[in-house]
Amino acid sequence: MDDASTQLYARACRHIPGGVNSPVRAFKAVGGTPFYMERGSGSKLHDADRREYVDFCGSWGPLILGHAHPAVVEAVCAAARDGLSFGTCNRLEVELAELLCELVPTAAMVRLVNSGTEAVMTALRLARGSTGRNLVVKFDGCYHGHSDGLLVAAGSGLLTHSTPSSKGVSAAAAAEVLSAPYNDVQKVRELFQERGDAIAGVIVEPVAGNMGLVMPDADFLPTLRGLCDQHGACLIFDEVITGFRFHAGAYAALAGVVPDLSVFGKIIGGGMPIGAVAGKGEIMRLLSPLGGVYQAGTLSGNPVACAAGLATLRTLVELNPYPRLASLAKGFADKVNGSGAPDVHCAAYGGVFTVFFTGKTQLRSLQDVMSCDTGRFAAYFQHMARRGFYLPPSQFELNFISAAHSAAEVEAAAGAALEFLASSSAFEKRSSPV
Ligand code: PMP
């Protein structure tokens, strides 16, 4: 008799392509059947087979306060009792916009949308609308949602246009996006030298999270700012992951770099669907109905998502969980890096970390990250799941620690990771005499 998750997956596959509503959930990178979660509470997830996990995925980022935080649930219930959506203006969207602009000083104005993908689409349209140019520069390994133009891979030559990385994306859409290696300021300089008069904007994850954790070099973000200034292009920070992750504001403030536009998502809705584009007044005022850059959304600014976002952000400000999250992540990374196991490196910053299965200790770009042994990651994922730890099911992701995690839980996860490293074949190969 199959377990409940396997049965649900079989049913799902009959009516949902691949059984999932977002591809990474299908466990293709780690094997086995996806776990069907039924309940989340604090740091814990419970699946349909009554297994309990300490969760290091946190719904891919928004649950920085943990699952079903009482203040967030209460705010959502109170808002829902007053009506789920009006399709009109409402008080909560005003309060959330005010709070976002207060916490993100580089944001004079904000437009709320329903996902990170949508917010990025709006930011790019604003960049193009404000500059009258078409080209956008992005970085290999950064993810900015699934809109056409951003599903591109770098072309073979630096100055060739990018190629679509998904079927259904037209060559014309891909041709408007140039991709450069993360942290490669020289490549970006060359792109601006060649095409500067056609570049509308540069979009970047200011700390990369979608290839696993890759930090920006000290000169990377300031150089992007300088080049955009010099050539009249918009600098867009995609802070869907980094926003409110490392302090109660944008990563831009920590980097000391002022972007023209910032994109936020997930975390500002505390688990409800939301996204936001925010930035300088002169650019934001180009949005309809003030200006000629069109953007709209039936459910945008809906009161339930705004209530969840307000409760999350207010709690973050009050609680300031950030120093504790950072020390928990560092503690995990120190244990893994101090294990003596070869071919593994744990990168950590703030409350996030990635265990990279590679011999490299400096990971600065997608090319570095691609050295990872993904088969070994899959074995690690399954080991951790058996020990009761749910990780994002791919090597190229962040693990998220929430305010609800206890030090003992993080320590236990590190212990389980060390157990895996001690038993895995790469360790044995290197440590046994030849
Ligand atoms: N930008 C970044 C940096 C992201 O990590 C993501 C999703 N993880 C997105 C944009 C897209 O957000 P969404 O899935 O809400 O559309």
Coordinates of C-alpha atoms and ligand atoms in Angstrom, one line a residue:
M1 CA 0.0 0.0 0.0
D2 CA 1.5 3.3 -1.1
D3 CA 1.8 6.1 1.5
A4 CA -0.5 9.1 1.4
S5 CA 1.9 11.3 -0.5
T6 CA 2.5 8.8 -3.2
Q7 CA -1.3 8.3 -3.6
L8 CA -1.9 12.1 -3.8
Y9 CA 0.9 12.5 -6.3
A10 CA -0.5 9.8 -8.5
R11 CA -3.9 11.6 -8.4
A12 CA -2.2 14.9 -9.1
C13 CA -0.4 13.6 -12.1
R14 CA -3.7 12.8 -13.8
H15 CA -5.0 16.4 -13.7
I16 CA -2.0 18.7 -13.1
P17 CA 1.0 18.6 -15.6
G18 CA 3.8 16.7 -13.8
G19 CA 1.6 16.7 -10.7
V20 CA 2.8 20.1 -9.6
N21 CA 1.9 23.7 -9.8
S22 CA 5.6 24.8 -9.8
P23 CA 8.2 22.5 -11.3
V24 CA 10.8 22.3 -8.5
R25 CA 8.1 20.7 -6.3
A26 CA 8.3 17.6 -8.4
F27 CA 11.5 16.4 -6.7
K28 CA 13.2 15.8 -10.1
A29 CA 16.5 17.0 -8.6
V30 CA 16.4 14.7 -5.6
G31 CA 14.3 11.7 -6.7
G32 CA 11.4 10.0 -5.0
T33 CA 7.9 11.3 -4.6
P34 CA 7.1 14.8 -3.5
F35 CA 5.9 15.1 0.1
Y36 CA 2.4 16.4 0.5
M37 CA 2.3 18.8 3.4
E38 CA -0.8 19.1 5.5
R39 CA 0.1 21.5 8.3
G40 CA 2.8 23.9 9.3
S41 CA 3.4 25.3 12.8
G42 CA 6.4 27.3 13.8
S43 CA 9.5 25.6 12.5
K44 CA 7.6 22.4 11.8
L45 CA 5.9 20.8 8.8
H46 CA 3.7 17.8 8.9
D47 CA 3.0 15.7 5.9
A48 CA 0.1 13.6 4.8
D49 CA 1.8 10.5 6.3
R50 CA 2.0 12.1 9.7
R51 CA 5.7 12.6 9.4
E52 CA 7.1 15.7 11.1
Y53 CA 10.0 17.8 9.6
V54 CA 11.9 20.8 10.8
D55 CA 11.5 23.0 7.7
F56 CA 14.4 24.8 6.1
C57 CA 12.5 25.8 3.0
G58 CA 10.0 28.2 4.6
S59 CA 7.7 28.2 1.5
W60 CA 10.8 29.4 -0.4
G61 CA 11.3 32.5 1.8
P62 CA 8.2 34.2 3.0
L63 CA 7.9 32.4 6.3
I64 CA 10.7 34.3 8.2
L65 CA 8.4 34.2 11.3
G66 CA 7.7 30.5 10.9
H67 CA 4.5 28.7 9.9
A68 CA 1.2 30.1 11.0
H69 CA 2.6 32.8 13.2
P70 CA -0.2 33.8 15.5
A71 CA 0.0 37.6 14.7
V72 CA -0.1 36.9 11.0
V73 CA -2.9 34.3 11.2
E74 CA -5.0 36.6 13.4
A75 CA -4.5 39.5 10.9
V76 CA -5.5 37.3 8.0
C77 CA -8.6 36.0 9.7
A78 CA -9.7 39.5 10.8
A79 CA -9.2 40.8 7.2
A80 CA -11.0 37.8 5.7
R81 CA -14.0 38.2 8.0
D82 CA -14.4 41.7 6.5
G83 CA -14.3 40.5 2.9
L84 CA -11.7 38.7 0.8
S85 CA -11.4 41.2 -2.1
F86 CA -13.3 44.3 -3.1
G87 CA -11.7 45.3 -6.4
T88 CA -11.7 48.8 -4.9
C89 CA -9.2 50.8 -2.9
N90 CA -8.9 49.7 0.8
R91 CA -7.2 50.9 3.9
L92 CA -4.7 48.0 4.3
E93 CA -3.1 48.6 1.0
V94 CA -2.4 52.2 2.0
E95 CA -0.9 51.1 5.3
L96 CA 1.3 48.5 3.6
A97 CA 2.5 51.0 1.0
E98 CA 3.3 53.5 3.8
L99 CA 5.2 50.9 5.9
L100 CA 7.2 49.7 2.9
C101 CA 8.2 53.3 1.9
E102 CA 9.2 54.0 5.6
L103 CA 11.3 50.8 5.8
V104 CA 12.9 51.2 2.4
P105 CA 14.2 54.8 2.2
T106 CA 15.0 54.4 -1.5
A107 CA 11.3 53.8 -2.3
A108 CA 9.4 57.0 -2.6
M109 CA 6.4 55.0 -4.0
V110 CA 5.3 51.5 -4.4
R111 CA 2.9 49.5 -6.6
L112 CA 1.5 46.2 -5.2
V113 CA 1.1 43.2 -7.4
N114 CA 0.5 39.5 -6.8
S115 CA 3.8 37.8 -7.3
G116 CA 7.5 38.4 -7.8
T117 CA 7.2 37.6 -11.5
E118 CA 4.7 40.3 -11.9
A119 CA 6.7 42.8 -10.0
V120 CA 9.8 42.1 -12.2
M121 CA 7.7 42.5 -15.3
T122 CA 6.5 45.9 -14.1
A123 CA 10.0 47.0 -13.2
L124 CA 11.3 46.1 -16.6
R125 CA 8.4 47.9 -18.3
L126 CA 9.2 51.0 -16.2
A127 CA 12.9 50.8 -17.1
R128 CA 12.0 50.6 -20.7
G129 CA 9.3 53.2 -20.5
S130 CA 11.5 55.7 -18.6
T131 CA 14.5 55.3 -20.9
G132 CA 12.9 54.7 -24.2
R133 CA 15.3 51.8 -24.7
N134 CA 14.8 48.1 -25.0
L135 CA 17.8 46.1 -23.8
V136 CA 18.0 44.6 -20.3
V137 CA 21.2 43.2 -18.6
K138 CA 20.8 40.3 -16.3
F139 CA 23.2 37.8 -14.6
D140 CA 23.6 34.1 -15.2
G141 CA 22.2 32.1 -12.3
C142 CA 19.9 34.9 -11.1
Y143 CA 16.2 34.1 -11.3
H144 CA 13.6 36.8 -11.8
G145 CA 10.4 34.9 -12.3
H146 CA 9.1 33.2 -15.4
S147 CA 8.2 36.0 -17.7
D148 CA 9.3 35.5 -21.3
G149 CA 12.3 37.9 -21.6
L150 CA 13.9 36.6 -18.4
L151 CA 14.0 32.9 -19.3
V152 CA 17.2 33.3 -21.2
A153 CA 20.7 31.8 -21.1
A154 CA 23.8 33.7 -22.1
G155 CA 24.6 33.3 -25.8
S156 CA 28.0 31.9 -26.8
G157 CA 29.7 35.2 -27.4
L158 CA 29.6 38.1 -24.9
L159 CA 27.9 40.5 -27.3
T160 CA 25.6 38.0 -29.0
H161 CA 22.1 38.2 -27.7
S162 CA 20.9 35.6 -25.2
T163 CA 19.0 32.4 -26.3
P164 CA 15.7 31.3 -24.8
S165 CA 16.0 28.8 -22.0
S166 CA 12.4 27.7 -22.4
K167 CA 10.4 26.6 -25.3
G168 CA 7.7 29.1 -26.1
V169 CA 9.9 32.1 -25.5
S170 CA 10.4 33.9 -28.8
A171 CA 13.9 34.7 -30.0
A172 CA 12.8 38.3 -30.2
A173 CA 12.0 38.4 -26.5
A174 CA 15.3 36.7 -25.6
A175 CA 17.2 39.0 -27.9
E176 CA 16.2 42.0 -25.7
V177 CA 18.0 40.5 -22.6
L178 CA 21.8 40.2 -22.3
S179 CA 23.2 37.9 -19.7
A180 CA 26.6 38.3 -18.0
P181 CA 28.3 36.2 -15.3
Y182 CA 27.5 37.3 -11.7
N183 CA 30.3 39.4 -10.2
D184 CA 31.9 40.0 -13.6
V185 CA 32.2 43.8 -13.7
Q186 CA 34.5 43.7 -16.7
K187 CA 31.8 41.9 -18.8
V188 CA 29.2 44.4 -17.8
R189 CA 31.6 47.3 -18.7
E190 CA 32.0 45.8 -22.1
L191 CA 28.3 45.4 -22.6
F192 CA 27.8 49.1 -21.8
Q193 CA 30.7 50.1 -24.1
E194 CA 29.1 48.3 -27.0
R195 CA 25.4 48.8 -26.3
G196 CA 25.1 51.5 -23.7
D197 CA 22.8 53.7 -25.7
A198 CA 20.3 50.8 -26.0
I199 CA 20.4 49.4 -22.4
A200 CA 17.2 50.3 -20.5
G201 CA 18.3 48.7 -17.2
V202 CA 20.3 46.2 -15.3
I203 CA 18.5 43.7 -13.0
V204 CA 20.3 41.8 -10.3
E205 CA 19.7 39.8 -7.2
P206 CA 21.9 41.9 -4.9
V207 CA 22.8 38.7 -3.0
A208 CA 22.2 35.8 -5.4
G209 CA 19.9 33.1 -3.9
N210 CA 18.7 31.2 -7.0
M211 CA 22.0 29.4 -7.7
G212 CA 22.5 28.7 -4.0
L213 CA 24.0 31.5 -1.9
V214 CA 26.5 33.6 -3.9
M215 CA 27.6 37.0 -2.3
P216 CA 28.3 40.0 -4.4
D217 CA 32.0 41.1 -4.5
A218 CA 32.5 44.4 -2.7
D219 CA 32.8 46.3 -6.0
F220 CA 30.0 44.5 -7.9
L221 CA 26.9 46.5 -6.9
P222 CA 28.7 49.9 -6.8
T223 CA 30.1 49.3 -10.2
L224 CA 26.6 48.5 -11.6
R225 CA 25.4 51.7 -10.0
G226 CA 28.2 53.7 -11.6
L227 CA 27.7 52.2 -15.1
C228 CA 23.9 52.8 -15.0
D229 CA 24.5 56.4 -13.9
Q230 CA 27.1 56.9 -16.7
H231 CA 24.9 55.5 -19.4
G232 CA 21.4 56.7 -18.2
A233 CA 20.1 53.2 -17.4
C234 CA 17.9 52.0 -14.6
L235 CA 19.4 49.9 -11.8
I236 CA 16.9 47.3 -10.6
F237 CA 17.5 45.3 -7.4
D238 CA 15.4 42.2 -7.3
E239 CA 14.9 41.8 -3.6
V240 CA 12.3 39.1 -3.7
I241 CA 14.6 37.0 -1.6
T242 CA 16.9 39.6 0.0
G243 CA 14.3 42.2 1.1
F244 CA 13.5 42.0 4.8
R245 CA 15.7 38.9 5.0
F246 CA 18.8 40.4 6.6
H247 CA 17.3 43.4 8.4
A248 CA 13.9 45.1 8.4
G249 CA 14.5 46.8 5.1
A250 CA 16.1 46.2 1.7
Y251 CA 19.6 44.7 1.2
A252 CA 20.4 47.9 -0.8
A253 CA 20.7 49.8 2.5
L254 CA 23.3 47.2 3.7
A255 CA 25.2 47.5 0.5
G256 CA 25.1 51.3 0.5
V257 CA 23.9 51.4 -3.1
V258 CA 20.7 53.2 -4.2
P259 CA 18.9 51.3 -6.9
D260 CA 16.4 53.2 -9.1
L261 CA 13.8 50.4 -8.7
S262 CA 13.5 47.6 -6.2
V263 CA 11.3 44.5 -6.5
F264 CA 9.9 42.7 -3.5
G265 CA 7.7 39.6 -3.2
K266 CA 6.7 36.7 -0.9
I267 CA 8.1 37.9 2.4
I268 CA 6.1 41.2 2.3
G269 CA 3.0 39.0 2.2
G270 CA 4.1 36.6 5.0
G271 CA 2.9 33.6 3.0
M272 CA 0.0 35.2 1.0
P273 CA 0.5 36.0 -2.7
I274 CA 2.0 39.4 -3.2
G275 CA 4.7 41.3 -5.0
A276 CA 5.8 45.0 -5.2
V277 CA 7.8 47.3 -7.3
A278 CA 9.1 50.3 -5.5
G279 CA 11.5 53.2 -6.3
K280 CA 12.2 56.7 -7.2
G281 CA 9.2 59.0 -7.5
E282 CA 10.0 60.2 -11.0
I283 CA 10.0 56.7 -12.3
M284 CA 7.1 55.3 -10.3
R285 CA 5.0 58.2 -11.4
L286 CA 5.2 56.9 -15.0
L287 CA 2.9 54.1 -14.0
S288 CA -0.7 54.3 -15.1
P289 CA -3.0 56.1 -14.3
L290 CA -0.4 58.9 -13.7
G291 CA 1.8 58.0 -16.7
G292 CA 1.9 56.0 -19.8
V293 CA 3.4 52.7 -18.5
Y294 CA 0.4 50.4 -18.2
Q295 CA 0.0 48.0 -15.3
A296 CA -3.0 46.6 -13.5
G297 CA -4.3 43.7 -11.4
T298 CA -7.8 42.6 -10.1
L299 CA -6.4 41.2 -6.9
S300 CA -3.5 43.6 -6.4
G301 CA -3.5 45.2 -3.0
N302 CA -6.2 42.8 -1.8
P303 CA -6.8 43.2 1.9
V304 CA -6.0 39.7 3.1
A305 CA -2.5 39.7 1.5
C306 CA -1.9 43.2 2.8
A307 CA -3.0 42.2 6.3
A308 CA -0.6 39.3 6.3
G309 CA 2.2 41.5 5.0
L310 CA 1.6 44.3 7.6
A311 CA 1.5 41.8 10.5
T312 CA 4.8 40.1 9.2
L313 CA 6.7 43.4 8.7
R314 CA 5.5 44.9 12.0
T315 CA 6.5 41.8 13.9
L316 CA 9.9 41.8 12.2
V317 CA 10.5 45.4 13.2
E318 CA 9.4 44.7 16.8
L319 CA 11.2 41.4 17.2
N320 CA 14.4 42.1 15.2
P321 CA 15.2 38.4 14.9
Y322 CA 18.1 39.1 12.5
P323 CA 21.2 38.8 14.7
R324 CA 19.9 35.5 16.1
L325 CA 19.1 34.2 12.6
A326 CA 22.6 35.1 11.4
S327 CA 24.2 33.4 14.4
L328 CA 22.2 30.2 13.9
A329 CA 23.1 30.1 10.2
K330 CA 26.8 30.7 11.0
G331 CA 26.7 28.0 13.6
F332 CA 25.4 25.5 11.0
A333 CA 28.0 26.6 8.4
D334 CA 30.9 26.5 10.9
K335 CA 30.0 22.9 11.8
V336 CA 29.8 21.7 8.2
N337 CA 33.0 23.6 7.2
G338 CA 34.8 22.4 10.3
S339 CA 33.9 18.8 9.6
G340 CA 37.1 18.1 7.6
A341 CA 34.9 16.5 4.9
P342 CA 36.3 17.4 1.5
D343 CA 34.2 18.5 -1.4
V344 CA 31.7 20.4 0.6
H345 CA 31.4 24.0 1.4
C346 CA 28.6 25.7 3.4
A347 CA 28.0 29.4 2.5
A348 CA 26.0 31.4 5.0
Y349 CA 24.9 35.0 5.3
G350 CA 22.2 36.3 7.6
G351 CA 19.7 33.6 8.3
V352 CA 20.3 31.7 5.0
F353 CA 22.8 29.1 3.9
T354 CA 23.6 26.7 1.2
V355 CA 25.6 23.4 1.5
F356 CA 27.5 23.2 -1.8
F357 CA 28.8 19.8 -2.7
T358 CA 32.0 21.0 -4.4
G359 CA 35.7 21.2 -3.6
K360 CA 35.6 25.0 -4.3
T361 CA 35.4 27.2 -1.3
Q362 CA 34.9 30.5 -3.2
L363 CA 31.7 30.5 -5.2
R364 CA 31.3 33.7 -7.1
S365 CA 29.3 32.8 -10.2
L366 CA 27.1 30.2 -11.8
Q367 CA 30.1 28.7 -13.4
D368 CA 31.6 28.0 -10.0
V369 CA 28.3 26.7 -8.7
M370 CA 28.0 24.3 -11.6
S371 CA 31.0 22.3 -10.2
C372 CA 28.6 20.9 -7.6
D373 CA 27.9 17.2 -7.4
T374 CA 24.1 17.2 -7.7
G375 CA 23.9 13.4 -7.2
R376 CA 25.5 13.8 -3.9
F377 CA 23.1 16.6 -3.0
A378 CA 20.2 14.3 -3.8
A379 CA 21.5 11.7 -1.4
Y380 CA 22.0 14.5 1.2
F381 CA 18.4 15.7 0.7
Q382 CA 17.0 12.2 1.2
H383 CA 19.2 11.6 4.3
M384 CA 18.1 14.8 5.9
A385 CA 14.4 14.0 5.1
R386 CA 14.8 10.6 6.8
R387 CA 16.2 12.4 9.8
G388 CA 13.2 14.7 9.9
F389 CA 14.6 17.8 8.1
Y390 CA 12.9 19.2 5.1
L391 CA 15.3 21.1 2.7
P392 CA 14.6 22.9 -0.5
P393 CA 14.7 20.0 -3.0
S394 CA 17.6 21.3 -5.2
Q395 CA 21.3 22.0 -4.8
F396 CA 20.9 25.5 -6.2
E397 CA 18.7 27.0 -3.5
L398 CA 18.9 28.7 -0.1
N399 CA 18.0 27.1 3.2
F400 CA 16.0 29.5 5.3
I401 CA 16.1 29.7 9.1
S402 CA 13.0 31.3 10.6
A403 CA 12.5 33.1 13.9
A404 CA 10.6 30.0 15.1
H405 CA 13.6 27.7 14.8
S406 CA 15.3 26.8 18.0
A407 CA 19.0 26.6 18.4
A408 CA 18.6 22.9 19.3
E409 CA 16.8 22.3 16.0
V410 CA 19.5 23.9 13.9
E411 CA 22.2 22.1 15.9
A412 CA 20.4 18.8 15.3
A413 CA 20.2 19.6 11.5
A414 CA 24.0 20.2 11.5
G415 CA 24.5 16.9 13.4
A416 CA 22.5 15.1 10.7
A417 CA 24.5 16.9 7.9
L418 CA 27.7 15.8 9.6
E419 CA 26.5 12.3 9.8
F420 CA 25.8 12.3 6.1
L421 CA 29.2 13.8 5.3
A422 CA 31.0 11.2 7.5
S423 CA 29.2 8.3 5.8
S424 CA 29.4 9.6 2.2
S425 CA 31.7 8.1 -0.3
A426 CA 33.6 11.2 -1.2
F427 CA 34.8 11.5 2.3
E428 CA 35.9 7.9 2.5
K429 CA 37.7 8.2 -0.8
R430 CA 39.8 11.2 0.2
S431 CA 40.5 10.2 3.8
S432 CA 41.5 6.6 3.2
P433 CA 45.2 6.0 2.4
V434 CA 45.8 5.3 -1.3
Ligands
PMP1 N1 12.8 37.1 -8.2 C1 13.5 36.3 -7.3 C2 14.8 36.8 -6.8 C3 13.0 35.1 -6.9 O1 13.7 34.3 -6.1 C4 11.7 34.7 -7.4 C5 11.0 33.4 -6.9 N2 11.7 32.7 -6.1 C6 11.0 35.6 -8.2 C7 11.6 36.8 -8.6 C8 9.6 35.2 -8.7 O2 8.7 35.3 -7.7 P1 7.3 34.5 -7.8 O3 7.6 33.1 -7.7 O4 6.5 35.1 -6.7 O5 6.7 34.9 -9.1

